[in-house]
Coordinates of C-alpha atoms and ligand atoms in Angstrom, one line a residue:
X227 CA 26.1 18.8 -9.6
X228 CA 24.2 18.8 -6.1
X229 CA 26.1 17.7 -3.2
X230 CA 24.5 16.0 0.1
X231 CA 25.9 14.7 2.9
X232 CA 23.7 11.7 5.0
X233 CA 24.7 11.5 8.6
X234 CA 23.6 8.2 10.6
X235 CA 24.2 6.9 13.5
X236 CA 23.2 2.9 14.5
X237 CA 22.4 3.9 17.7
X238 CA 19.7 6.7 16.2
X239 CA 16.6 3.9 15.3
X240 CA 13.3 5.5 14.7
X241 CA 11.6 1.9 15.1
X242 CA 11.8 -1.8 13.8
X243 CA 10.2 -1.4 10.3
X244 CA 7.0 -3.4 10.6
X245 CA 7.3 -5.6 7.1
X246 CA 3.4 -5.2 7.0
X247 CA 4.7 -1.5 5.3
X248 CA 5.1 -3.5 2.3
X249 CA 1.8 -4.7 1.7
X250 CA -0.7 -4.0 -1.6
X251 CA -4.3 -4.3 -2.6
X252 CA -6.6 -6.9 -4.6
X253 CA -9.8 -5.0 -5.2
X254 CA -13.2 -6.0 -7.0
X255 CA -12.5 -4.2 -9.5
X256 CA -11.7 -3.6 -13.5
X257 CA -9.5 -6.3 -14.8
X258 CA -7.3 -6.4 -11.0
X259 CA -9.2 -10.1 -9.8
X260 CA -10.8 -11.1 -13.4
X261 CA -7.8 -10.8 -16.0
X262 CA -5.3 -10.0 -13.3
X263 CA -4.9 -12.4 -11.2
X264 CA -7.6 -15.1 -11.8
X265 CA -7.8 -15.8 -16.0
X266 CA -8.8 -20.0 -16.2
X267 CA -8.6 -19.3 -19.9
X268 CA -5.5 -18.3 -19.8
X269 CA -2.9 -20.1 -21.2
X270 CA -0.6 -18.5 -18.5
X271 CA -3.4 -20.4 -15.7
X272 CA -3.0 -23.1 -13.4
X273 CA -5.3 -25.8 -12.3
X274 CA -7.2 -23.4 -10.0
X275 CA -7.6 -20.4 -13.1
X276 CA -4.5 -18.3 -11.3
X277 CA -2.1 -16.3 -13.8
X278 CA 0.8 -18.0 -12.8
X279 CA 3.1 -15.7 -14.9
X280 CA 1.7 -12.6 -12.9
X281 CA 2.2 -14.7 -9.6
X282 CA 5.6 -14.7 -10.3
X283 CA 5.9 -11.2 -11.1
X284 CA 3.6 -10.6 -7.8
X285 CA 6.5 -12.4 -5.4
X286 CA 9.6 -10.1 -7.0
X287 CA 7.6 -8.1 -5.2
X288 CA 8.2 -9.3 -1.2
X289 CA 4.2 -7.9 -0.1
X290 CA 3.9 -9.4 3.3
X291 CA -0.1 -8.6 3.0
X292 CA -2.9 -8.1 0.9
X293 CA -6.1 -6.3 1.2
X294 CA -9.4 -7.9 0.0
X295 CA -11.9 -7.3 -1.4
X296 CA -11.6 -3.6 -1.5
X297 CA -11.8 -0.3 -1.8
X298 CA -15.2 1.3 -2.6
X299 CA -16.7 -2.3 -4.2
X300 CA -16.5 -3.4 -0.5
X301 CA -19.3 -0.9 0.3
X302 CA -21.4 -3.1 -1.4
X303 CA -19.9 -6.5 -1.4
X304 CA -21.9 -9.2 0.7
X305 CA -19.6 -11.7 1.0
X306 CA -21.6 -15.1 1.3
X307 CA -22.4 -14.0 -2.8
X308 CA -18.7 -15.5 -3.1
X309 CA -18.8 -18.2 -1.1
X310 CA -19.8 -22.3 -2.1
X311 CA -20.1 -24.4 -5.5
X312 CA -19.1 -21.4 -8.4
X313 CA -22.1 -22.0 -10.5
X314 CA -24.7 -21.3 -7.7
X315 CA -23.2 -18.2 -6.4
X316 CA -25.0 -14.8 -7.6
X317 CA -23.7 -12.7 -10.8
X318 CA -24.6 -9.3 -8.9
X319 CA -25.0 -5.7 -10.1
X320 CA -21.9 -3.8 -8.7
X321 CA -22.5 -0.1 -8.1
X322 CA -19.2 1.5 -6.9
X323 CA -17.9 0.6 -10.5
X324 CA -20.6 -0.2 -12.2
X325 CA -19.8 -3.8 -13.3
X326 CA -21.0 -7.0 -13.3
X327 CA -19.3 -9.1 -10.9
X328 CA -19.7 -13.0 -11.2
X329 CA -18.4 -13.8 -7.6
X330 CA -16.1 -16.7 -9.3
X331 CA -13.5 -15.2 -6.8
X332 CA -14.3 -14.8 -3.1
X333 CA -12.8 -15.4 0.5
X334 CA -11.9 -19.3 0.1
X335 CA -10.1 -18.5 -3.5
X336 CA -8.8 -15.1 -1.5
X337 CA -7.6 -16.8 1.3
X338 CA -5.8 -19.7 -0.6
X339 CA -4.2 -17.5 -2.8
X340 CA -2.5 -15.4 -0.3
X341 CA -1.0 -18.4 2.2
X342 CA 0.0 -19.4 -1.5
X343 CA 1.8 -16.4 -1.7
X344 CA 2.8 -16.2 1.8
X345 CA 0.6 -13.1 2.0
X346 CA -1.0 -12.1 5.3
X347 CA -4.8 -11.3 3.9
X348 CA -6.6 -8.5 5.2
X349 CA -10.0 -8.4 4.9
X350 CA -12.7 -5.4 4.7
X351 CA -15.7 -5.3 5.9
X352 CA -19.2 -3.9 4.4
X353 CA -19.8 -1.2 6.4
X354 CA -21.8 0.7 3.4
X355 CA -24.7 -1.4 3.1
X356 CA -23.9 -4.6 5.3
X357 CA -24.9 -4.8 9.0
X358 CA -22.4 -5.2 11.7
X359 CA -23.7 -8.5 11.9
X360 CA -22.7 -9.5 8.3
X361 CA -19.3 -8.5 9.4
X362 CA -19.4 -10.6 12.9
X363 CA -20.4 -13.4 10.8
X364 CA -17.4 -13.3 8.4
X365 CA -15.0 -13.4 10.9
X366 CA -16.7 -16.8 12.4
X367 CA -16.8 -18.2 8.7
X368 CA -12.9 -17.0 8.3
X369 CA -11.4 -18.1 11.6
X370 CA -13.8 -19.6 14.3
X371 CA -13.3 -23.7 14.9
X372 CA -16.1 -26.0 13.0
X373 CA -19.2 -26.8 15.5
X374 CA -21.6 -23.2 14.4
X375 CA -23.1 -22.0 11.7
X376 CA -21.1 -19.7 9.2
X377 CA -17.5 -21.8 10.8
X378 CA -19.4 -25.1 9.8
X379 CA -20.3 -23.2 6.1
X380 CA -16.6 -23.0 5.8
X381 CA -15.8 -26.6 6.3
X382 CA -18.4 -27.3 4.0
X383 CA -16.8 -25.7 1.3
X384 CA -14.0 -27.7 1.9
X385 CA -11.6 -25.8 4.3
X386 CA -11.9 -27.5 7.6
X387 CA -8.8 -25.6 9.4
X388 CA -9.7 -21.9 10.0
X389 CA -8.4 -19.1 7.5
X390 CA -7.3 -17.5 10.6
X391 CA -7.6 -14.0 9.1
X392 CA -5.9 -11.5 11.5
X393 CA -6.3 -7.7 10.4
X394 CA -9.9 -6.5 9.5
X395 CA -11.1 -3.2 8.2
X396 CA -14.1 -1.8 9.5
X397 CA -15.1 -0.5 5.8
X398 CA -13.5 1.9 3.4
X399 CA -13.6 5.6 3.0
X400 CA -17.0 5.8 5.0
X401 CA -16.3 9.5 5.4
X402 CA -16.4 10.0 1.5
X403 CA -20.0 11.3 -0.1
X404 CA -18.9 8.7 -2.8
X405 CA -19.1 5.5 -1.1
X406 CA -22.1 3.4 -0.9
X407 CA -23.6 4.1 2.4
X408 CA -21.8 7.2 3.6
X409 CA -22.4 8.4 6.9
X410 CA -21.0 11.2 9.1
X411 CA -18.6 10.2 11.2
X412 CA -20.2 9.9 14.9
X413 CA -23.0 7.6 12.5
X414 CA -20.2 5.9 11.0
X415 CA -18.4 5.5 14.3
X416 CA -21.6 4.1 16.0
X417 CA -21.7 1.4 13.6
X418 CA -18.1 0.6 13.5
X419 CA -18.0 0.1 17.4
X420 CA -21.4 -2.5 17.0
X421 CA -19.2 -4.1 14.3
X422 CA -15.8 -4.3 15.6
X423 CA -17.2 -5.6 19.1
X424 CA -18.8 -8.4 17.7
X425 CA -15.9 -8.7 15.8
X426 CA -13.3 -9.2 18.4
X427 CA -16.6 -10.8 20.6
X428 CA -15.9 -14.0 18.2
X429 CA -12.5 -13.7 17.9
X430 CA -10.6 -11.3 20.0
X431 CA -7.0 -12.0 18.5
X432 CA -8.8 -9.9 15.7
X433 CA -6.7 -6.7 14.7
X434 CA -9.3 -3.4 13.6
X435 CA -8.6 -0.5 11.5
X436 CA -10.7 1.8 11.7
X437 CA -11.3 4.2 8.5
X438 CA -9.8 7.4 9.4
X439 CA -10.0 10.6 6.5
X440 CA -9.8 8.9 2.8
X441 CA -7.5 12.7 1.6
X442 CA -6.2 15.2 3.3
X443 CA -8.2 17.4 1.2
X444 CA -11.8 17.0 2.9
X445 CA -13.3 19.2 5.2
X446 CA -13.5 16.8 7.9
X447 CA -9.8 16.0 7.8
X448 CA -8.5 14.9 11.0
X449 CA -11.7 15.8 12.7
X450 CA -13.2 12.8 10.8
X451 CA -10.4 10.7 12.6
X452 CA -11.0 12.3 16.1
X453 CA -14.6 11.6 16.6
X454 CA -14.4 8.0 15.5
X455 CA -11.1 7.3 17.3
X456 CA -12.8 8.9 20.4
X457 CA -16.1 6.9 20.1
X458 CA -14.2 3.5 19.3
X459 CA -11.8 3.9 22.1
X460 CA -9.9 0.8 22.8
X461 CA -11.4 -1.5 19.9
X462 CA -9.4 0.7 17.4
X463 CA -6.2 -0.9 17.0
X464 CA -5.1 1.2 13.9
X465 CA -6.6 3.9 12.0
X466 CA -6.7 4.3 7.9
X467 CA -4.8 6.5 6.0
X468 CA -5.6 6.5 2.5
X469 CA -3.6 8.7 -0.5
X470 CA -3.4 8.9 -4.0
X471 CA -0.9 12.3 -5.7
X472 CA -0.6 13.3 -9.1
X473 CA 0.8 16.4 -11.1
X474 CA -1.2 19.1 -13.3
X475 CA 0.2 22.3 -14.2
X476 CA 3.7 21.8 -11.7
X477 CA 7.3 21.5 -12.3
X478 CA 8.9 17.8 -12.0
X479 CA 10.3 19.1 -8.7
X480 CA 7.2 19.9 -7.2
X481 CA 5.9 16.6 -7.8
X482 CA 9.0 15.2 -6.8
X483 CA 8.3 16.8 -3.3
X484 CA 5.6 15.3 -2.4
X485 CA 7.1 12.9 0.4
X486 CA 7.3 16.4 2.6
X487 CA 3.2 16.1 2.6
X488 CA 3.3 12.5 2.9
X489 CA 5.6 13.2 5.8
X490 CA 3.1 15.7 7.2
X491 CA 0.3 13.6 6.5
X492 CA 1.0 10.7 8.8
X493 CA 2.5 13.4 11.4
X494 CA -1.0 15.0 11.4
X495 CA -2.6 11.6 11.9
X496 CA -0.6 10.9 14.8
X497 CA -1.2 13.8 16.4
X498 CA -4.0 12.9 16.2
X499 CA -3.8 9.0 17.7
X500 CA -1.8 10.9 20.2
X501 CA -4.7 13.4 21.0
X502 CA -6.9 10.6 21.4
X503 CA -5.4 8.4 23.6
X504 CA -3.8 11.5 26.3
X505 CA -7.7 12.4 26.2
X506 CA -9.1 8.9 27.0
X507 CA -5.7 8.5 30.1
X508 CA -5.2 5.1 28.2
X509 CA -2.1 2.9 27.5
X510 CA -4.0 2.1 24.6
X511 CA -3.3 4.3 21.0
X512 CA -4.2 3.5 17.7
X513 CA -1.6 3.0 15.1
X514 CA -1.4 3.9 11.5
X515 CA -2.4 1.6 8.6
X516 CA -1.8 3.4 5.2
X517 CA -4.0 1.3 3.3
X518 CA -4.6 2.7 0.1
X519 CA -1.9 4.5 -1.7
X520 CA 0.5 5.1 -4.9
X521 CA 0.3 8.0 -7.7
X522 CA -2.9 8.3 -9.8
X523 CA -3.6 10.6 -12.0
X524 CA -3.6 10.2 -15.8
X525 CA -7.0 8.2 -15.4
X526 CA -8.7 9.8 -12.5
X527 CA -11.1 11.2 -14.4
X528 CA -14.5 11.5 -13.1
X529 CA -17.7 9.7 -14.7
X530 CA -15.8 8.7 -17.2
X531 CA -14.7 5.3 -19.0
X532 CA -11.6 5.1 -16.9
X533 CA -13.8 5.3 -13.7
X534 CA -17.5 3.8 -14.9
X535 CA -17.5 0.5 -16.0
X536 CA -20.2 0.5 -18.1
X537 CA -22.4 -2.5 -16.8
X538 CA -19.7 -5.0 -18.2
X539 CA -17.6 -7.6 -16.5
X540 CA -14.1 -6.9 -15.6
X541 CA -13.8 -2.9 -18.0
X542 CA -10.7 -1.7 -18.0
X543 CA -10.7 0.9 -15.3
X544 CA -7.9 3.1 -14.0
X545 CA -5.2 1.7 -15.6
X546 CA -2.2 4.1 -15.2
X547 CA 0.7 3.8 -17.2
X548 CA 3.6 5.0 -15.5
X549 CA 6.7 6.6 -16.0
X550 CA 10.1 7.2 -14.1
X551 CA 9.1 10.3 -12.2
X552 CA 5.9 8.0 -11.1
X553 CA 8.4 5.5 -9.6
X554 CA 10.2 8.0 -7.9
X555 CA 7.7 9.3 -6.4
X556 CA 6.4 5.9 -4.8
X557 CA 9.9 6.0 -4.0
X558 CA 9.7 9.1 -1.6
X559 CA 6.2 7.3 -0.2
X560 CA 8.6 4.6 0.9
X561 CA 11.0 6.3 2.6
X562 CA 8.3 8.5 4.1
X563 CA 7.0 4.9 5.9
X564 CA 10.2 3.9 6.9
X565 CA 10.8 7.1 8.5
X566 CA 7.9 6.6 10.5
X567 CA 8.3 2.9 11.6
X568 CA 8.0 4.1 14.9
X569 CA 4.3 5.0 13.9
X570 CA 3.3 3.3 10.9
X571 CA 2.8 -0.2 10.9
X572 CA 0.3 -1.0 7.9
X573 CA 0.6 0.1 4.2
X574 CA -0.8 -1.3 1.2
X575 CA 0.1 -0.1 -2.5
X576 CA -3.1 0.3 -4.6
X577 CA -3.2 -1.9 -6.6
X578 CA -1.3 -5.1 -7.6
X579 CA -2.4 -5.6 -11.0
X580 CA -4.0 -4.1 -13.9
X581 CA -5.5 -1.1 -11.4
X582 CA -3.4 1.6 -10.9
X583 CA -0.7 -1.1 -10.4
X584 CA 3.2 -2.2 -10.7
X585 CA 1.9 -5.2 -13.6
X586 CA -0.2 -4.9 -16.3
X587 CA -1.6 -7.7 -18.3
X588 CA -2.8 -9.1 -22.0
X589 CA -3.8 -12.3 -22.9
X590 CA -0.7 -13.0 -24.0
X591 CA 1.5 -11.8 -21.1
X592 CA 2.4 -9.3 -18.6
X593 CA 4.0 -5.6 -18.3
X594 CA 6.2 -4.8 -15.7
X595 CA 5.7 -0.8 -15.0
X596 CA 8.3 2.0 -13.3
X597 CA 6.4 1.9 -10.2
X598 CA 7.0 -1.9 -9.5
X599 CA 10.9 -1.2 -9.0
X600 CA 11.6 1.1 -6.0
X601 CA 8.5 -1.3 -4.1
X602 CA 10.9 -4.2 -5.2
X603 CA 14.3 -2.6 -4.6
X604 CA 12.9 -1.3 -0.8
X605 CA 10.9 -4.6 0.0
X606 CA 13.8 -7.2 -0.6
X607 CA 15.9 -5.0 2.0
X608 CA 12.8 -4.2 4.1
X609 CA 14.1 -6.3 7.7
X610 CA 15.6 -4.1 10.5
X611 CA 15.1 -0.9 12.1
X612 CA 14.9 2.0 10.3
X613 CA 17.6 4.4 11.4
X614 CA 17.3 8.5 11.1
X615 CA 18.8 10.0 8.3
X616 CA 20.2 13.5 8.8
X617 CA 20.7 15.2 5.3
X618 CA 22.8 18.4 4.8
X619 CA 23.5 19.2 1.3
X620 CA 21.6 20.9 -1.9
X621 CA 17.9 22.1 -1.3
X622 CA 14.9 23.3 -3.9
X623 CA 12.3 25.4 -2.8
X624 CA 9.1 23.1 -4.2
X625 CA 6.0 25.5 -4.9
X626 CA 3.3 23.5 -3.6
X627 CA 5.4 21.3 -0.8
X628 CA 7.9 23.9 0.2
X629 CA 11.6 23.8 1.6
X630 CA 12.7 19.9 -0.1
X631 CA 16.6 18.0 -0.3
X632 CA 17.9 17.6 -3.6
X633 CA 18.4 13.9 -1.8
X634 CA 15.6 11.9 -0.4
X635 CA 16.5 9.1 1.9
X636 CA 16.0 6.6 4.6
X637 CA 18.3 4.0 6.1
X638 CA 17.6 0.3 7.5
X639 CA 20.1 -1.3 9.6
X640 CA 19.9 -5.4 9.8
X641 CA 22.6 -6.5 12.1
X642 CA 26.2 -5.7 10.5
X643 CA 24.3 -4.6 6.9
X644 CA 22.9 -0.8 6.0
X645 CA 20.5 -0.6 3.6
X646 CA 20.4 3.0 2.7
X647 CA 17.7 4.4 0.2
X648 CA 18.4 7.4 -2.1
X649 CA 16.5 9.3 -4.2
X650 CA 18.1 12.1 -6.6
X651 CA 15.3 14.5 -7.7
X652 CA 17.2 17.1 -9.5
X653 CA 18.4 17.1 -13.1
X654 CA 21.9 17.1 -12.9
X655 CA 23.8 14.3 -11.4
X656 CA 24.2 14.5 -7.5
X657 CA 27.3 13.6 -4.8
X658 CA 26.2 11.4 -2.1
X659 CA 28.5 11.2 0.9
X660 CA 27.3 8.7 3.8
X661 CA 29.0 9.4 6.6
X662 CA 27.9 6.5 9.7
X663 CA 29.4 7.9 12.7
X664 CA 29.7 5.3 14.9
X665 CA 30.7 2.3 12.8
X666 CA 33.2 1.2 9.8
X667 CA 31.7 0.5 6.3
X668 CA 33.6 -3.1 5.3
X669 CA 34.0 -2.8 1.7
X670 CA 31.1 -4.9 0.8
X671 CA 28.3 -3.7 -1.0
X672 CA 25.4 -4.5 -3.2
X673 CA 23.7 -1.8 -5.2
X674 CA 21.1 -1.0 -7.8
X675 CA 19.7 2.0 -9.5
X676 CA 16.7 3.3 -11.2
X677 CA 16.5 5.4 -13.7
X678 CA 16.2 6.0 -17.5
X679 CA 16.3 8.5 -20.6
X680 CA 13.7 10.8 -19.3
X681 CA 11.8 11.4 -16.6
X682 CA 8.6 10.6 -18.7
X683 CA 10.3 7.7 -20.0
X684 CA 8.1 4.3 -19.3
X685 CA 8.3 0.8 -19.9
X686 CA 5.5 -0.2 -23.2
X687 CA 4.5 -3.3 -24.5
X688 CA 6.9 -2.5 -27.5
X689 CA 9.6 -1.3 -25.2
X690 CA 9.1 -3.4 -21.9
X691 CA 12.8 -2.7 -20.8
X692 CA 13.2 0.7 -20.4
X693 CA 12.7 1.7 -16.7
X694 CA 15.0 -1.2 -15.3
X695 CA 17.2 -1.4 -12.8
X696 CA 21.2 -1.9 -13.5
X697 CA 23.6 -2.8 -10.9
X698 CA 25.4 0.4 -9.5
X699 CA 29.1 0.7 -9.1
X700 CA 29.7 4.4 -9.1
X701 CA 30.3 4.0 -4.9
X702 CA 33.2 4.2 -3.4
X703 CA 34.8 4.0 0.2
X704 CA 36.7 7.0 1.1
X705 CA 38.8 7.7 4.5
X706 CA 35.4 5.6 6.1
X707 CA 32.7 7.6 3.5
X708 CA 30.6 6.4 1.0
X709 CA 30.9 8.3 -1.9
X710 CA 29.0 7.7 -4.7
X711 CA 27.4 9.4 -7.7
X712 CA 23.9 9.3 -8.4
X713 CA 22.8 10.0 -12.2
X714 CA 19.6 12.7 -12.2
X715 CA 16.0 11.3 -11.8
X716 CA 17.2 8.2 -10.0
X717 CA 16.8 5.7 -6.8
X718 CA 19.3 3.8 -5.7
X719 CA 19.1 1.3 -2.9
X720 CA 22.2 0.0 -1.8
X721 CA 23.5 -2.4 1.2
X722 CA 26.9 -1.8 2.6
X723 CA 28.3 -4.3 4.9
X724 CA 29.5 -2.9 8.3
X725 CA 32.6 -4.2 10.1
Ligands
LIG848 O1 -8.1 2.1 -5.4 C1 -9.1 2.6 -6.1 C2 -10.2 3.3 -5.2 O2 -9.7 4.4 -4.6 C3 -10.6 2.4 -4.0 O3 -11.7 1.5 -4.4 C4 -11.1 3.5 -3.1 O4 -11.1 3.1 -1.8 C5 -10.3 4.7 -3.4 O5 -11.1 5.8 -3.5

C-alpha cells in the first residue's frame, strides 16, 4: 500500500478558482448539435427540437460556459447561414469534417440554449475564411442595441434584447496546416488585431482570446504564442491553450502522469504571457483560456471514418468510448487547472455530447461515460480558492512524464468547507493523511469515489452502471488528520467541514 501525506495551509491560496475552468464545447460537428443536443424527432424533444433527457444529463454537469460553434468547422462557418426563418437558410458543404450541415442550429438557437442552461456562450469567430469584418458584424448582431443593421437583423428574428455575448475567440488552431485558412502566425496575428479591434470598436466590454499553439508538439510552440501575443498587445485579453492525450505502447502509469505535462504546459504558456507583457512595460497580460481539451485517442485516426464524414449529415465522428483510466486522467487535467487558478481562467472540455464527450446518445436514450464523473464530482465543489497542496508520500518514476506522486491532488477552500481532490494512480490501495495546519477538521464530511473493476472497465449500453460513483466512508478523523483509504485506480472528492 502507498502512503502520502497532503499538507495545506488556508492561508496558502494559489487564486480564486475562476468557475469559467469548468466550461465545455458545442462544435458543428458529427452527431454533437444534430442528434446530440438538438433531435425534433426525438421523442426525448421539447417544443424547440432540444433533447431534454441530454439537457438534464448536461446540468449534473455544473459548465458555467460553452463554446460555439467550434473547433475546426468554425474556420469555415459564416454565421448569417444560421441565422432567420429555418427553411431559407443554406444546407452548405462543410469542409473541416466533410458534412453537410443544414444550419437548423445557429446563434439565436445557441444563445437561447445556453441562458437556458445558465451557460455563459462563447463564441468563435471565422478567422479561416471570414473577414474581420464578418466577425465585427457578429458581435453587433449578438450584443449591440436595435437601431443598425446586423443589431436590427437580430430583432427581426425575434430577439429584441441583446444576446450580450461576452468572451469571443478570434478563430481556432490558426497555427495548424489543417485548418481552413492557415496562416503563419505574424499573418494570422495581423488579421486577428483587424478583427478584435473592430470587435471591441462595437463593443468594448468584449473579452478576446486569442489562439495561441493548438499542441505542444508543433514546431512553433510557444513561439507561435509570442509573436501574436506581441503583435496583439493590449486587445489580447487571454490566449488559447488547446490539448488532447492519449496512450499507445505505455504503462497505465505513464498515462496516468500526464497532469506533470499538463502542469508544464500552462507553466510554459505563462512564461510566455509573462514574457510578453515585461517586454511591452504593460499592466496589461494575457491570461489563459484552455479551450479545447480531454483524452482522445481510440478514434483519432487520420482520413478515416472516425475523422471524415463522408459528405453526410451529422456521421458519427470521434466518438470515444471511455474507460476508468480515461476519467482519471481528466481527473489530473482538473486538478492541474485548479492548481493554476492564479493563471488559468478559461477551460472548456471537448465535447459535451456524442464528440469525444462525457454523454453519448441513441434514439432511444443516452450514455453516461467515465469521463463525465470527476468533471461532475470537481464542478459541484468548484467555488473558492484553490489552496496549495504539498504532497510527501509514495512516488513512480513515469517514462515519458518523469518523477510523479502516487497521489494527485488539489484543494478548494469555501469559507469553513475544504474540498480536497484525490486521485490514486497506483494499483494497490493507498493511505491518505490530510494534515491542514492551521485549522480543525469538524467531523463533517461528504465524500464520493470513482472507480471500478479495472482500469479498462467502462460504462456500455448493456452495462451503463459500471464506472459510478459510491459514497465513500473509508475517512476518518485522527488526533486532527484525515485519514482515509483510497482503493487503486480511483478519485475521490471529498468536503470536510472546518471548525
Ligand atoms: O474537438 C475536435 C477538434 O479538435 C476541434 O474541432 C479542433 O479545434 C481540434 O483539433
Amino acid at each position: 500500500m502507498s502512503k502520502t501525506t497532503v499538507y495545506l495551509h488556508t492561508e496558502f491560496s494559489i487564486g480564486d478558482v475562476d468557475p469559467r475552468i469548468f466550461g465545455g464545447f458545442l462544435e458543428h460537428m458529427g452527431r454533437a448539435v444534430y442528434e446530440g443536443v438538438y433531435q425534433p424527432d426525438s421523442p426525448h424533444a421539447d417544443a424547440d427540437g432540444w433533447r431534454t433527457d441530454v439537457l438534464d444529463a448536461l446540468r449534473g454537469l455544473h459548465m458555467s460556459q460553452v463554446r460555439y460553434p467550434g473547433g475546426n468547422f468554425a474556420s469555415g462557418y459564416h454565421w448569417e447561414d444560421g441565422i432567420g426563418p429555418r427553411d431559407s437558410r443554406p444546407t452548405v458543404r462543410e469542409l473541416a469534417w466533410q458534412s453537410i450541415e443544414p444550419n437548423s442550429v445557429g446563434t439565436d438557437e445557441f444563445v437561447s440554449l445556453a441562458n437556458r442552461m445558465g451557460w455563459e456562450p462563447m463564441l468563435s469567430a471565422n478567422l479561416g475564411t471570414g473577414t474581420p469584418e464578418e466577425a465585427r458584424n457578429w458581435v453587433e448582431y449578438c450584443n449591440s442595441p436595435e437601431g443598425t443593421l446586423y443589431a436590427d437583423k437580430r430583432v427581426a428574428n425575434g430577439n429584441r434584447e441583446p444576446h450580450d455575448v461576452k468572451l469571443w475567440c478570434l478563430g481556432n488552431e490558426m497555427d495548424g496546416p489543417w485548418q481552413l485558412g492557415h496562416v503563419p502566425a505574424a499573418q494570422y496575428a495581423i488579421r486577428a488585431q483587424q478583427a478584435g479591434k473592430m470587435m471591441k470598436d462595437v463593443d468594448p466590454s468584449i473579452e478576446l482570446i486569442l489562439c495561441g499553439t493548438s499542441n505542444p508538439l508543433l514546431g512553433t510552440y510557444l513561439e507561435w504564442d509570442r509573436e501574436a501575443l506581441e503583435y496583439l498587445g493590449g486587445l489580447a485579453d487571454y490566449v488559447s491553450l488547446h490539448r488532447y492525450v492519449g496512450i499507445g505502447e505505455e504503462s497505465t502509469e505513464d498515462f496516468l502522469a500526464i497532469p506533470n505535462s499538463i502542469d508544464q504546459q500552462i507553466e510554459e504558456v505563462d512564461a510566455a504571457c509573462r514574457f510578453v507583457q515585461g517586454k511591452r512595460k504593460s499592466k496589461k497580460r494575457a491570461w489563459l483560456c484552455f479551450d479545447e481539451w480531454n483524452v482522445w485517442y481510440k478514434t483519432m485516426k487520420f482520413g478515416s471514418e472516425h475523422m471524415q464524414g463522408g459528405g453526410r449529415f451529422a456521421p458519427p465522428l470521434i466518438e470515444e468510448v471511455y474507460d476508468l483510466r480515461d476519467a482519471l486522467v481528466v481527473s489530473g487535467f482538473l486538478h492541474s487547472f485548479v492548481r493554476h487558478a492564479d493563471v488559468l481562467k478559461i477551460a472548456n472540455i471537448a465535447q459535451i455530447v456524442n464528440v469525444i464527450a462525457p454523454i453519448l446518445t441513441r434514439d432511444d436514450g443516452l450514455l453516461v461515460q467515465s469521463i463525465y464523473w470527476p468533471f461532475a464530482m470537481f464542478a459541484k465543489r468548484r467555488k473558492g480558492v484553490s489552496l496549495a497542496t504539498q504532497v510527501r508520500g509514495t512516488r513512480y518514476d513515469s517514462q515519458r512524464y518523469g518523477d510523479t506522486d502516487v497521489i494527485d491532488s488539489s484543494a478548494i477552500l469555501d469559507g469553513d468547507t475544504l474540498s480536497v481532490f484525490l486521485t490514486n494512480r497506483g494499483e494497490s490501495p493507498a493511505r491518505v493523511s490530510l494534515d491542514l495546519a492551521d485549522r480543525k477538521f469538524q467531523g463533517g464530511v461528504e465524500a464520493e469515489c470513482l472507480t471500478g473493476p479495472d482500469p479498462l472497465a467502462a460504462n456500455s449500453w448493456e452495462n451503463p452502471s459500471v464506472i459510478v460513483p459510491q459514497g465513500f466512508s473509508a475517512i476518518r478523523l485522527e488526533e486532527g488528520r484525515v485519514e482515509m483509504e483510497l482503493p487503486p485506480y480511483s478519485f475521490v472528492a471529498a468536503s470536510l467541514a472546518l471548525e
